[in-house]
Coordinates of C-alpha atoms in Angstrom, one line a residue:
Chain R
M1 CA 29.3 8.4 -13.9
S2 CA 29.0 11.2 -16.5
S3 CA 27.3 14.5 -14.9
Q4 CA 23.7 13.3 -16.8
E5 CA 24.0 10.0 -15.0
R6 CA 24.7 11.8 -11.5
L7 CA 22.0 14.6 -12.2
V8 CA 19.6 11.6 -12.9
E9 CA 20.4 9.5 -9.4
S10 CA 20.4 12.8 -7.5
A11 CA 17.2 13.5 -9.0
R12 CA 16.1 9.6 -7.8
A13 CA 17.2 9.7 -4.2
L14 CA 15.6 13.4 -3.8
L15 CA 12.4 12.2 -5.2
W16 CA 12.7 8.9 -2.6
E17 CA 13.3 11.3 0.4
R18 CA 11.6 14.3 0.0
G19 CA 9.0 13.9 -2.7
Y20 CA 8.4 16.0 -6.1
V21 CA 7.3 19.2 -4.2
G22 CA 10.3 19.0 -1.7
T23 CA 13.1 18.5 -4.6
S24 CA 14.5 21.7 -6.0
P25 CA 16.5 21.8 -9.3
K26 CA 18.9 23.6 -6.8
S27 CA 19.2 20.4 -4.4
I28 CA 19.5 18.4 -7.4
Q29 CA 22.5 20.1 -8.5
Q30 CA 24.3 20.5 -5.3
R31 CA 23.6 16.6 -4.5
A32 CA 25.0 15.6 -8.4
G33 CA 28.0 17.8 -8.0
A34 CA 26.8 19.6 -11.2
G35 CA 26.4 23.1 -12.2
Q36 CA 23.2 24.7 -13.5
G37 CA 24.7 24.9 -16.8
S38 CA 25.1 21.1 -16.9
M39 CA 21.5 20.6 -15.4
Y40 CA 20.1 22.9 -18.3
H41 CA 22.5 21.5 -20.9
H42 CA 21.0 17.9 -20.5
F43 CA 17.6 18.8 -18.9
A44 CA 14.7 21.1 -19.5
G45 CA 14.1 21.1 -16.4
K46 CA 13.0 19.3 -13.0
H47 CA 10.1 17.8 -14.7
E48 CA 12.5 16.5 -17.5
L49 CA 14.9 15.3 -14.7
A50 CA 12.1 13.7 -12.7
L51 CA 10.4 11.7 -15.3
A52 CA 14.0 10.2 -16.6
A53 CA 14.6 9.5 -12.6
I54 CA 10.9 7.9 -12.3
R55 CA 11.4 5.9 -15.7
R56 CA 14.8 4.4 -14.2
T57 CA 13.5 3.5 -11.1
A58 CA 10.7 1.8 -13.3
E59 CA 12.9 0.2 -15.1
E60 CA 14.6 -1.5 -12.7
M61 CA 11.5 -2.7 -10.9
R62 CA 10.6 -4.6 -14.1
A63 CA 14.5 -5.9 -14.7
A64 CA 14.3 -7.1 -10.9
A65 CA 10.8 -9.1 -11.2
E66 CA 11.8 -10.2 -14.6
T67 CA 15.1 -12.2 -13.3
Q68 CA 12.7 -14.3 -11.0
L69 CA 9.4 -14.6 -13.2
S70 CA 11.4 -15.7 -16.1
A71 CA 13.6 -18.4 -14.2
P72 CA 13.3 -22.2 -14.5
G73 CA 10.4 -23.8 -12.4
T74 CA 6.8 -24.2 -12.3
A75 CA 4.7 -21.2 -12.1
L76 CA 4.4 -21.9 -8.2
E77 CA 7.7 -21.7 -8.0
R78 CA 8.6 -18.7 -9.6
I79 CA 5.9 -16.5 -8.1
T80 CA 7.4 -17.9 -4.7
A81 CA 10.9 -17.1 -5.7
Y82 CA 9.8 -13.1 -6.9
L83 CA 7.5 -12.8 -3.6
R84 CA 10.6 -14.3 -1.2
R85 CA 13.3 -12.3 -2.8
E86 CA 14.9 -10.0 -0.3
R87 CA 13.9 -6.5 -0.6
D88 CA 14.2 -3.7 1.8
V89 CA 10.9 -4.0 3.2
L90 CA 11.0 -1.1 5.6
K91 CA 12.0 1.1 2.8
G92 CA 9.0 0.2 0.7
C93 CA 8.4 -0.3 -2.9
P94 CA 10.4 2.9 -4.9
V95 CA 7.6 2.6 -7.4
G96 CA 4.6 2.1 -5.1
R97 CA 5.5 4.8 -3.2
L98 CA 5.0 7.3 -6.1
T99 CA 1.2 6.6 -6.0
Q100 CA 1.4 8.7 -2.6
D101 CA 3.1 11.6 -4.2
P102 CA 0.2 13.9 -4.9
D103 CA 2.4 16.1 -7.5
V104 CA 3.4 13.2 -9.4
M105 CA -0.5 11.5 -9.7
A106 CA -1.7 14.8 -10.8
D107 CA 0.9 15.0 -13.4
P108 CA 0.0 12.8 -16.8
A109 CA 3.4 12.5 -17.9
L110 CA 5.1 11.6 -14.4
R111 CA 2.5 9.2 -13.8
A112 CA 2.7 7.3 -17.1
P113 CA 5.7 5.3 -16.1
V114 CA 4.0 4.2 -12.7
E115 CA 1.0 3.0 -14.3
E116 CA 2.9 1.3 -16.9
T117 CA 5.1 -0.4 -14.2
F118 CA 1.8 -1.9 -12.6
A119 CA 0.3 -2.8 -15.8
W120 CA 3.3 -4.9 -17.2
L121 CA 3.7 -6.6 -13.4
R122 CA 0.2 -7.7 -13.4
D123 CA 0.5 -8.8 -17.0
R124 CA 3.5 -10.8 -16.7
L125 CA 2.4 -12.5 -13.5
T126 CA -1.1 -13.2 -15.5
R127 CA 1.2 -15.1 -18.0
V128 CA 3.0 -17.0 -15.6
L129 CA -0.1 -18.2 -13.9
D130 CA -1.7 -18.9 -17.5
A131 CA 1.3 -20.9 -18.3
G132 CA 0.8 -22.8 -14.8
R133 CA -2.9 -23.5 -15.6
D134 CA -1.2 -24.9 -19.2
A135 CA 0.8 -26.6 -17.9
G136 CA -1.8 -28.6 -15.6
E137 CA 0.2 -27.1 -12.6
L138 CA -2.6 -25.0 -11.3
D139 CA -6.5 -25.1 -11.4
R140 CA -8.2 -24.2 -14.4
A141 CA -10.6 -22.4 -12.8
L142 CA -8.2 -19.9 -11.2
D143 CA -8.4 -16.7 -13.0
P144 CA -5.2 -15.5 -13.8
A145 CA -6.2 -11.3 -13.8
A146 CA -7.7 -11.3 -10.7
T147 CA -5.0 -13.5 -9.2
A148 CA -2.0 -11.6 -10.3
A149 CA -3.9 -8.6 -9.3
A150 CA -4.0 -10.3 -6.0
I151 CA -0.5 -11.1 -5.7
V152 CA 0.6 -7.6 -6.5
A153 CA -1.4 -6.1 -4.3
V154 CA -0.4 -8.4 -1.1
L155 CA 3.1 -7.3 -2.1
Q156 CA 2.4 -3.4 -1.8
G157 CA 0.2 -4.0 0.9
G158 CA 2.8 -6.1 2.7
Y159 CA 4.9 -2.6 2.7
V160 CA 2.2 -0.8 4.4
L161 CA 1.6 -3.7 7.3
A162 CA 5.4 -3.5 8.1
R163 CA 5.8 0.0 8.1
A164 CA 2.6 0.2 10.3
S165 CA 4.3 -2.8 12.4
G166 CA 7.8 -1.3 12.4
T167 CA 8.7 -5.0 11.3
A168 CA 9.3 -6.8 8.2
D169 CA 7.8 -10.1 9.8
S170 CA 4.2 -8.5 8.6
F171 CA 5.5 -8.2 5.3
G172 CA 6.8 -12.1 5.1
Q173 CA 3.3 -13.3 6.9
A174 CA 1.2 -11.5 4.5
V175 CA 3.7 -13.4 1.6
S176 CA 3.3 -16.8 3.3
G177 CA -0.5 -16.1 3.6
V178 CA -1.0 -15.4 -0.1
L179 CA 1.2 -18.3 -1.2
A180 CA -0.1 -20.8 0.6
L181 CA -3.8 -19.6 -0.5
L182 CA -2.5 -20.4 -4.3
A183 CA -0.9 -23.6 -3.3
G184 CA -4.1 -24.7 -2.3
H185 CA -4.9 -24.3 -6.3
A186 CA -2.3 -26.5 -7.2
V187 CA -2.8 -29.7 -8.8
A188 CA -1.2 -32.7 -7.8
P189 CA 1.1 -34.3 -10.6
A190 CA 0.1 -37.5 -11.3
E191 CA 1.8 -40.7 -10.0
Chain Y
M1 CA -20.1 20.4 17.1
S2 CA -18.2 21.9 19.9
S3 CA -15.1 23.8 19.4
Q4 CA -13.1 21.2 20.9
E5 CA -14.8 18.8 18.4
R6 CA -14.4 21.4 15.7
L7 CA -10.8 21.3 16.1
V8 CA -9.8 17.3 16.2
E9 CA -12.0 17.2 12.7
S10 CA -10.0 19.9 11.0
A11 CA -6.8 18.1 12.6
R12 CA -8.2 15.1 10.6
A13 CA -8.9 16.9 7.5
L14 CA -5.2 18.6 7.2
L15 CA -3.4 15.8 8.3
W16 CA -4.9 13.8 5.3
E17 CA -4.4 16.8 2.9
R18 CA -1.1 18.0 4.0
G19 CA 0.5 15.7 6.5
Y20 CA 1.5 16.6 9.9
V21 CA 4.6 18.7 8.5
G22 CA 2.3 20.6 6.0
T23 CA -0.5 20.9 8.8
S24 CA 0.3 24.2 11.4
P25 CA -1.6 24.8 14.7
K26 CA -3.1 28.1 12.6
S27 CA -4.2 26.2 9.8
I28 CA -5.9 23.9 11.9
Q29 CA -7.8 27.1 14.0
Q30 CA -8.7 28.5 11.0
R31 CA -10.2 25.8 9.4
A32 CA -12.0 24.9 12.9
G33 CA -13.1 28.4 13.0
A34 CA -11.6 28.8 16.8
G35 CA -9.2 31.1 17.9
Q36 CA -5.5 30.3 19.3
G37 CA -7.2 30.7 23.3
S38 CA -9.6 28.1 22.7
M39 CA -7.0 25.4 20.9
Y40 CA -4.7 25.9 23.9
H41 CA -7.5 25.7 26.4
H42 CA -8.4 22.2 24.9
F43 CA -5.0 20.6 23.5
A44 CA -1.3 21.1 24.4
G45 CA -0.6 21.8 21.0
K46 CA -0.4 20.0 17.5
H47 CA 0.9 16.9 18.8
E48 CA -1.6 16.1 21.1
L49 CA -4.7 17.7 18.9
A50 CA -3.1 15.3 16.0
L51 CA -2.9 11.9 18.3
A52 CA -6.7 12.7 19.1
A53 CA -7.3 12.9 15.0
I54 CA -5.5 9.8 14.4
R55 CA -7.2 8.0 17.1
R56 CA -10.2 9.3 15.6
T57 CA -9.4 7.9 12.6
A58 CA -8.4 4.5 13.7
E59 CA -11.5 3.9 15.6
E60 CA -13.7 4.7 12.7
M61 CA -11.9 2.5 10.6
R62 CA -12.5 -0.2 13.6
A63 CA -16.1 0.2 13.8
A64 CA -16.7 0.0 10.1
A65 CA -14.9 -3.1 10.3
E66 CA -16.3 -4.5 13.1
T67 CA -20.0 -3.7 11.9
Q68 CA -19.3 -6.5 8.5
L69 CA -16.8 -9.0 10.4
S70 CA -19.4 -9.3 13.4
A71 CA -22.7 -10.0 11.1
P72 CA -24.3 -13.3 10.7
G73 CA -23.2 -15.6 8.3
T74 CA -20.3 -17.8 7.2
A75 CA -16.6 -17.1 7.9
L76 CA -16.3 -16.3 3.9
E77 CA -19.5 -14.1 3.7
R78 CA -18.4 -12.0 6.5
I79 CA -14.9 -11.5 4.7
T80 CA -16.6 -11.1 1.3
A81 CA -19.1 -8.1 2.9
Y82 CA -16.0 -6.5 4.3
L83 CA -13.7 -6.7 1.4
R84 CA -16.5 -5.6 -1.0
R85 CA -17.9 -2.7 1.2
E86 CA -18.6 0.6 -0.4
R87 CA -15.1 2.4 -0.5
D88 CA -13.5 5.7 -1.5
V89 CA -10.8 3.4 -3.2
L90 CA -8.9 6.6 -5.0
K91 CA -8.8 8.4 -2.0
G92 CA -7.4 5.6 -0.1
C93 CA -7.4 4.2 3.5
P94 CA -7.2 7.0 6.1
V95 CA -5.2 4.8 8.3
G96 CA -2.9 3.1 5.7
R97 CA -1.6 6.3 4.2
L98 CA -0.6 7.4 7.8
T99 CA 2.4 5.0 7.3
Q100 CA 3.4 7.0 4.3
D101 CA 3.7 10.3 6.9
P102 CA 7.6 10.3 7.8
D103 CA 6.6 12.5 10.9
V104 CA 3.7 10.2 11.9
M105 CA 5.8 7.5 11.8
A106 CA 9.2 8.8 13.5
D107 CA 6.9 9.6 16.6
P108 CA 6.1 6.6 18.7
A109 CA 2.9 8.3 20.0
L110 CA 1.3 8.9 16.8
R111 CA 2.5 5.8 15.2
A112 CA 0.8 3.8 18.3
P113 CA -2.8 4.0 17.1
V114 CA -2.2 3.0 13.5
E115 CA 0.1 0.3 14.4
E116 CA -2.7 -1.0 16.9
T117 CA -5.5 -0.7 14.2
F118 CA -3.5 -2.8 11.8
A119 CA -2.8 -5.5 14.9
W120 CA -6.5 -5.5 15.6
L121 CA -7.7 -6.0 12.4
R122 CA -5.2 -8.6 11.6
D123 CA -6.6 -10.1 14.9
R124 CA -10.1 -9.9 13.5
L125 CA -9.7 -11.3 10.6
T126 CA -7.8 -14.2 12.3
R127 CA -10.6 -15.0 14.6
V128 CA -13.1 -15.2 12.0
L129 CA -11.0 -17.3 10.1
D130 CA -10.5 -19.8 13.0
A131 CA -14.2 -19.9 13.5
G132 CA -14.5 -20.6 10.1
R133 CA -12.3 -23.3 10.4
D134 CA -13.9 -24.7 13.4
A135 CA -17.3 -24.6 11.9
G136 CA -16.0 -27.3 9.5
E137 CA -16.4 -24.5 6.4
L138 CA -12.7 -23.5 5.8
D139 CA -9.8 -26.3 5.3
R140 CA -8.1 -27.0 8.7
A141 CA -4.7 -26.8 6.9
L142 CA -5.6 -23.0 6.4
D143 CA -3.5 -20.8 8.4
P144 CA -5.5 -18.1 9.8
A145 CA -3.2 -15.7 10.9
A146 CA -0.9 -15.8 7.4
T147 CA -4.4 -15.7 5.5
A148 CA -5.8 -12.6 7.8
A149 CA -2.0 -10.7 7.1
A150 CA -2.5 -11.8 3.1
I151 CA -6.3 -10.2 3.5
V152 CA -5.4 -7.0 5.0
A153 CA -2.2 -6.6 2.7
V154 CA -4.6 -7.4 -0.2
L155 CA -7.1 -4.5 0.9
Q156 CA -3.8 -1.8 1.2
G157 CA -2.3 -3.0 -2.0
G158 CA -5.6 -2.3 -3.8
Y159 CA -5.6 1.3 -3.3
V160 CA -1.9 1.2 -4.5
L161 CA -3.2 -0.5 -7.6
A162 CA -6.3 1.5 -8.1
R163 CA -4.0 5.0 -7.6
A164 CA -1.6 3.7 -10.3
S165 CA -4.2 2.7 -12.7
G166 CA -6.4 5.8 -12.2
T167 CA -9.4 3.7 -11.7
A168 CA -11.0 1.6 -8.8
D169 CA -11.4 -1.4 -10.9
S170 CA -8.1 -2.4 -10.0
F171 CA -8.7 -2.5 -6.4
G172 CA -11.9 -4.7 -7.1
Q173 CA -9.7 -7.3 -9.5
A174 CA -7.6 -7.5 -5.9
V175 CA -10.2 -8.3 -3.8
S176 CA -11.8 -10.7 -6.5
G177 CA -8.7 -12.6 -6.6
V178 CA -8.0 -13.1 -3.1
L179 CA -11.4 -14.3 -2.0
A180 CA -11.1 -16.6 -5.3
L181 CA -8.2 -18.0 -3.7
L182 CA -9.9 -18.1 -0.5
A183 CA -13.0 -19.9 -1.5
G184 CA -10.8 -22.6 -3.1
H185 CA -10.3 -23.5 0.6
A186 CA -13.9 -23.7 1.7
V187 CA -15.3 -27.0 2.6
A188 CA -18.3 -28.1 0.7
P189 CA -20.9 -28.5 3.5
A190 CA -22.4 -32.5 3.6
E191 CA -25.3 -33.1 2.0

């Protein structure tokens, strides 16, 4: 890994562990094994480095979601695969957790990738549900955008339930609950 | 308000604003307008005071939920009233947010009221859904416990979406989405 790469990865790890306010330029350099000169050669400072780190995290979340959501299968199958994907549930969502960092939320540049990622995810799920309606798999009365918002919320809230209970089971139960609700709107294929 | 009461309220406000690690005994005393002697007369220290503060917050969340969930009406009406209740959405859930405080989650005594509150809420919603099934209002195939977990998750995740987008609308959309999904499992009353 280049020193630029190591600096971004160190900033990601520290943002996750200590939040923006708890992440000092010095701690990023130490973790990356890079000197101050190297850091300021690549980045204007902590803010630019944090932005690169947040953008990287957001890109990974999108790419991971896209893997299941663009796979072959019905809308319900793709959404099931996305929600059931293996996750480190007790750790939480790396992007969702940034919404709890007051310094990230108060900074429009740092907040932008968080906002865009959730907007993208909701839109992506809306398009999957739309395709399911168009293909006659899902009830036409279903509102794709509201349903997509509910699905993303279940995922984010599932992490909260898992942390509260100290077990990943509650995440799984919330996911099962919303999938069963959604299955009730599936249209049985004509025989 | 008694000085004991003021100390608990100050601890609640500071836990909310700065988290457990950022809340010092001195800052609680100053905000409460109480001396060190008064604080240690009523509480063994910051930990006991934080526990009283978290318990108070948890009790208020239960009482607020109970107001809508025990009101007259069908299961769907009671759940709708609960989800649509006026909330300071961009502020977030005072209990849910504690799951993001690493010091609270690492301490079994402080974590217990958080865990119990979510367990209570899921159980309370399960009983409302159960009653709805028994009354013939809801499809018997609906799993009440999983559905209850999904509803609580939508609420908690709705706060995340609202913070990410900077607007309460996304919370409302997630709530509309899950209510519409649930409505699809309602049984039309016999004419």
